[in-house]
Amino acid sequence: MNKIWNIYLSGEIHSDWRERIAAGIKEAELPVSLSAPVTVHADSDDCGVAIFGAEDNKYWHDHKGAMLNAVRTGTLLREADIAIIRFGEKYKQWNAAFDAGYCAALGTPYITLHPEEHDHALKEVDAAASAMARTPEQVVQALGYIINGTLPR
Amino acid sequence: MNKIWNIYLSGEIHSDWRERIAAGIKEAELPVSLSAPVTVHADSDDCGVAIFGAEDNKYWHDHKGAMLNAVRTGTLLREADIAIIRFGEKYKQWNAAFDAGYCAALGTPYITLHPEEHDHALKEVDAAASAMARTPEQVVQALGYIINGTLPR
Amino acid sequence: MNKIWNIYLSGEIHSDWRERIAAGIKEAELPVSLSAPVTVHADSDDCGVAIFGAEDNKYWHDHKGAMLNAVRTGTLLREADIAIIRFGEKYKQWNAAFDAGYCAALGTPYITLHPEEHDHALKEVDAAASAMARTPEQVVQALGYIINGTLPR
Amino acid sequence: MNKIWNIYLSGEIHSDWRERIAAGIKEAELPVSLSAPVTVHADSDDCGVAIFGAEDNKYWHDHKGAMLNAVRTGTLLREADIAIIRFGEKYKQWNAAFDAGYCAALGTPYITLHPEEHDHALKEVDAAASAMARTPEQVVQALGYIINGTLPR
Amino acid sequence: MNKIWNIYLSGEIHSDWRERIAAGIKEAELPVSLSAPVTVHADSDDCGVAIFGAEDNKYWHDHKGAMLNAVRTGTLLREADIAIIRFGEKYKQWNAAFDAGYCAALGTPYITLHPEEHDHALKEVDAAASAMARTPEQVVQALGYIINGTLPR
Amino acid sequence: MNKIWNIYLSGEIHSDWRERIAAGIKEAELPVSLSAPVTVHADSDDCGVAIFGAEDNKYWHDHKGAMLNAVRTGTLLREADIAIIRFGEKYKQWNAAFDAGYCAALGTPYITLHPEEHDHALKEVDAAASAMARTPEQVVQALGYIINGTLPR
Amino acid sequence: MNKIWNIYLSGEIHSDWRERIAAGIKEAELPVSLSAPVTVHADSDDCGVAIFGAEDNKYWHDHKGAMLNAVRTGTLLREADIAIIRFGEKYKQWNAAFDAGYCAALGTPYITLHPEEHDHALKEVDAAASAMARTPEQVVQALGYIINGTLPR
Amino acid sequence: MNKIWNIYLSGEIHSDWRERIAAGIKEAELPVSLSAPVTVHADSDDCGVAIFGAEDNKYWHDHKGAMLNAVRTGTLLREADIAIIRFGEKYKQWNAAFDAGYCAALGTPYITLHPEEHDHALKEVDAAASAMARTPEQVVQALGYIINGTLPR
């Protein structure tokens, strides 16, 4: 089997969790293609008006950007074999929960990644998940097992 | 046309928004069947262990409840013609965003209902919505228009 | 067989073609439930701002209305057994063609209704149709045959 | 991620918008595979009779061609990640609106490209779009952002 | 359980097999709603031109009728719980085999009904069937068992 | 909300678990429509040959019966809102596990019902379930909560 | 665009039409991958018993073969972009019509290929087709146009 | 045709049937990509706790492992062209039957592989199969025929 696994990394953009997963995958030489939303916060907010022209109203400013981002994220999410849904310590992060619901409806398995303090608030999101991880390293181990059947030594 | 419209009311359980929508629908005599998650907070948390037996571990206590709740909410959401997704002033409310993502993937139209302070954080959730309302009364007016083509006088 | 057939009437709102179809169905006593977009032109244009608040920008004024109309039209179109797609003598009527494409992708059969002068411009839309009619009365006859197997005497 | 994005260019065949998008994509070195309907007007009209034999009746002449064109366009549209739907200054262009509706039903995101004069008439088609562009260059910029996360400098 | 079972009767129109099935269902008081194509041969052939106008070319004469018939048969077949596919002694009956393939792709179970002489030629059609019957009475018995769990005494 | 919930009862046919669930539902006055395979063992084995004629070969004897049973069970399972999958103390009961996998692929939620001794062997089947019950009474309580939001007193 | 088009050649196995299409595709250098059922008549009939063991009963002999053939044909048909459905002068050829119905339900476009004498009997099969051809060379020309937009010189 | 066929090998992990199929495929030089669950029994049981942390409760220990295994097996099964479902002489093997039901709902063809003693208990699972084999060698022969049309010499 020569399958390349598409893994989508959804959620928090203020810590290095994506880099740690990428580094772990590289070290383990897993046949994985990672994808993610645009993680440059300002670009993600302003992409709509930067390309299609300014808006007086902040709501439509945001809307144009969010619509454009959704073309990217929706396409990549629909192609993902597995999604990793990350909730950091701060912020509302409703788009991460949105992506989890999107996966659930599509039947795409996902793994959540969040600290214990969010356990109760995330119980519905975790309930629809295939696993809940505390660290990016656990995610890499899980991928190693899912793909190659290898467990951490 | 004799269609009964199934409307699912997702999200916040700490204010009277569902009652206000129900009252407005009744007054307008709209052919609507409302559905919702179980909104008694304690029951929603404890249903799993109350029925299937206690768990030592809080995570699995929550998990059993969330899994059971999902049978109700998933079934009703899949049958809904339209969902109303409510974000209140407080709490994380990730399950509301989860339901929005679920609807988006199914192609079920939804209307968000939230205060202005959440606009930026909810921009992705709003971008996939058919409308964004500030009050339950606007939701009722929208349903009146969608169903009967009547506008507020 | 006691089936009620859902027939959606899409397109032109400036002539009485919907009324003529409704009258013909009534006369023929066909088991049909008709549905349609909101056909009051001004309401259809302004519904978004009338309910959710005014917009300075005409584009977003239109957008809010069109999004709300789409909740109605999309829901009814998805439930239709058959759609009738009407192109009148005037106007662009791109929404009628949009509905035809929507039906084609869903596998919902549709019948077009338009004057001969549009034949060439509508050849792609007609090619995906089950039939092309010139008059509302032909549409009624077609429904009579489809539903009851009766031909015009 | 090594994804090649399939972009379908639907609509007007009388200006050089496809060439300008192709040139922009080439310059930006985007990993894009462009597809389109047959854009030689006479061939597109006559392909059916040229291959399968002449028809006395103009309607069937057109029909045979449109059916054959639909094999190409339907297949390419179903495979597209994103469609660009172009409405020029002239002509009815109902097939462009048809393609937009087709995309909407499939859940394929699309970007419209049209002059301001069509804004009101296209409001339903724009409402279901992910973005509305005025120039081919904006489309290229949008693709650059969607695919690579880069914004115009 | 109060389910009404939708049974579509496809195929041969030159013997009384539909009547015998209807009579058996009535006698057994099965909760069944029967549907079928238009079985008046001449009407089925001429419906297109009778409603939408004559054609010089026989091929398009047939085509217009077949397209109209397909609105009826496709809709009823998509709604059927079970189809009965009948091949009589004579004629090509390709539309019956077409309906069988249509059911197979939809996952709708079907029962074939044909004499032994067709066994070899129908082996692919039978292989995708849930059962093969020789008589209408066997079909009625099968429906009685499927619906009520009763076997012939 | 006036929904009647379709509940399919799959699996073991040698104990009174279906009767206990039916009695509990009646007592709790739940709006439930129960369905099940034919539970008369001999009829379920012999239905194929009883209707369509004897087979010399035991394999095809079984096959004809299983195919006929599958028309009933597949139709009812596809219509179920929730399935209850019962594994008794004895027998292989592979058809129960088959139905669980069928539900999992359809996205239909199911609740397993089995003694503790099967826990390890059923871990994959339980992992895809919404809940695991030990007694029919727990199943009734779960349905009461899912449908009405009521917990056992 | 570098698409390889998957074309499935269904139907008659007693003339050289597949070879003529293959030769034409080679000459035109079309990017096409052809697939087909097993066309060695005896192997196609006997494959089931040859591999899994003899059957006394001719019906099950045929059935085992037809089931095995369907794994091949169903898989290739589901992957096809376009199917060519050939009806020769002789034989019942119900499997060809079955494949046409299968395509119609999947939304896969197909082109029929048959002599004029079958026109009336095939009117339903032709009505759901994208085109009807008389010769393999027309099929090649159609593919050339669909894929490359080139018309016969 | 250059198709690589994805074949998923589900079920028993205590005999060498997978190796025999792999060897046969290699010898026959079939264009096949084999996939399978993790077949190291202890790893398959303990993967969840090994990666995500220990559980006091055996049920949740198993659950975490089964959930993780399901990410692998579900993904590979959904991508399979054909599944081979193996039931050995011993054990419950409910997961094999689960996979068969999963395939049946997806429309993925599968071949069962089991000794005669299981025939009656597996009649429902066999009824939904494309073939039933007694030996791995028969499976290889079947694949050779399905893919290349070659029969055993």
PDB file of N, CA and C in Angstrom, chain E residues 5 15 32 46-47 59 79 92 95 101 126 130 150 153:
ATOM      1  N   TRP E   5     -45.815   0.105   2.039  1.00  0.00           N
ATOM      2  CA  TRP E   5     -44.689  -0.222   1.169  1.00  0.00           C
ATOM      3  C   TRP E   5     -44.984   0.201  -0.265  1.00  0.00           C
ATOM      4  N   SER E  15     -49.434  -8.652 -20.759  1.00  0.00           N
ATOM      5  CA  SER E  15     -50.182  -9.710 -20.068  1.00  0.00           C
ATOM      6  C   SER E  15     -50.763  -9.119 -18.778  1.00  0.00           C
ATOM      7  N   VAL E  32     -49.755  -2.015   0.850  1.00  0.00           N
ATOM      8  CA  VAL E  32     -48.887  -1.776  -0.302  1.00  0.00           C
ATOM      9  C   VAL E  32     -49.509  -0.703  -1.186  1.00  0.00           C
ATOM     10  N   ASP E  46     -47.015   7.970 -27.822  1.00  0.00           N
ATOM     11  CA  ASP E  46     -47.361   9.234 -28.473  1.00  0.00           C
ATOM     12  C   ASP E  46     -47.502  10.414 -27.524  1.00  0.00           C
ATOM     13  N   CYS E  47     -47.299  10.205 -26.244  1.00  0.00           N
ATOM     14  CA  CYS E  47     -47.590  11.266 -25.275  1.00  0.00           C
ATOM     15  C   CYS E  47     -46.809  12.552 -25.569  1.00  0.00           C
ATOM     16  N   TYR E  59     -37.638   9.412 -34.853  1.00  0.00           N
ATOM     17  CA  TYR E  59     -36.732   9.304 -33.709  1.00  0.00           C
ATOM     18  C   TYR E  59     -37.078  10.335 -32.636  1.00  0.00           C
ATOM     19  N   GLU E  79     -38.824   6.381  -5.542  1.00  0.00           N
ATOM     20  CA  GLU E  79     -39.597   6.320  -4.291  1.00  0.00           C
ATOM     21  C   GLU E  79     -39.949   4.898  -3.869  1.00  0.00           C
ATOM     22  N   LYS E  92     -38.224  -7.078 -26.856  1.00  0.00           N
ATOM     23  CA  LYS E  92     -36.883  -6.809 -26.339  1.00  0.00           C
ATOM     24  C   LYS E  92     -36.921  -6.423 -24.872  1.00  0.00           C
ATOM     25  N   ASN E  95     -36.331  -1.652 -21.597  1.00  0.00           N
ATOM     26  CA  ASN E  95     -36.631  -0.709 -20.515  1.00  0.00           C
ATOM     27  C   ASN E  95     -36.744  -1.418 -19.167  1.00  0.00           C
ATOM     28  N   GLY E 101     -31.178  -2.041 -13.699  1.00  0.00           N
ATOM     29  CA  GLY E 101     -29.875  -1.412 -13.483  1.00  0.00           C
ATOM     30  C   GLY E 101     -29.994  -0.148 -12.654  1.00  0.00           C
ATOM     31  N   ASP E 126     -30.639 -11.043 -13.019  1.00  0.00           N
ATOM     32  CA  ASP E 126     -31.032 -11.862 -11.867  1.00  0.00           C
ATOM     33  C   ASP E 126     -29.983 -11.813 -10.750  1.00  0.00           C
ATOM     34  N   SER E 130     -32.939  -9.539  -5.685  1.00  0.00           N
ATOM     35  CA  SER E 130     -33.101 -10.169  -4.381  1.00  0.00           C
ATOM     36  C   SER E 130     -33.778 -11.527  -4.496  1.00  0.00           C
ATOM     37  N   THR E 150     -45.349 -13.505   7.041  1.00  0.00           N
ATOM     38  CA  THR E 150     -46.211 -14.679   6.884  1.00  0.00           C
ATOM     39  C   THR E 150     -45.799 -15.494   5.672  1.00  0.00           C
ATOM     40  N   ARG E 153     -49.574 -20.809   3.369  1.00  0.00           N
ATOM     41  CA  ARG E 153     -50.002 -21.989   4.157  1.00  0.00           C
ATOM     42  C   ARG E 153     -50.036 -23.210   3.281  1.00  0.00           C
TER      43      ARG E 153
END
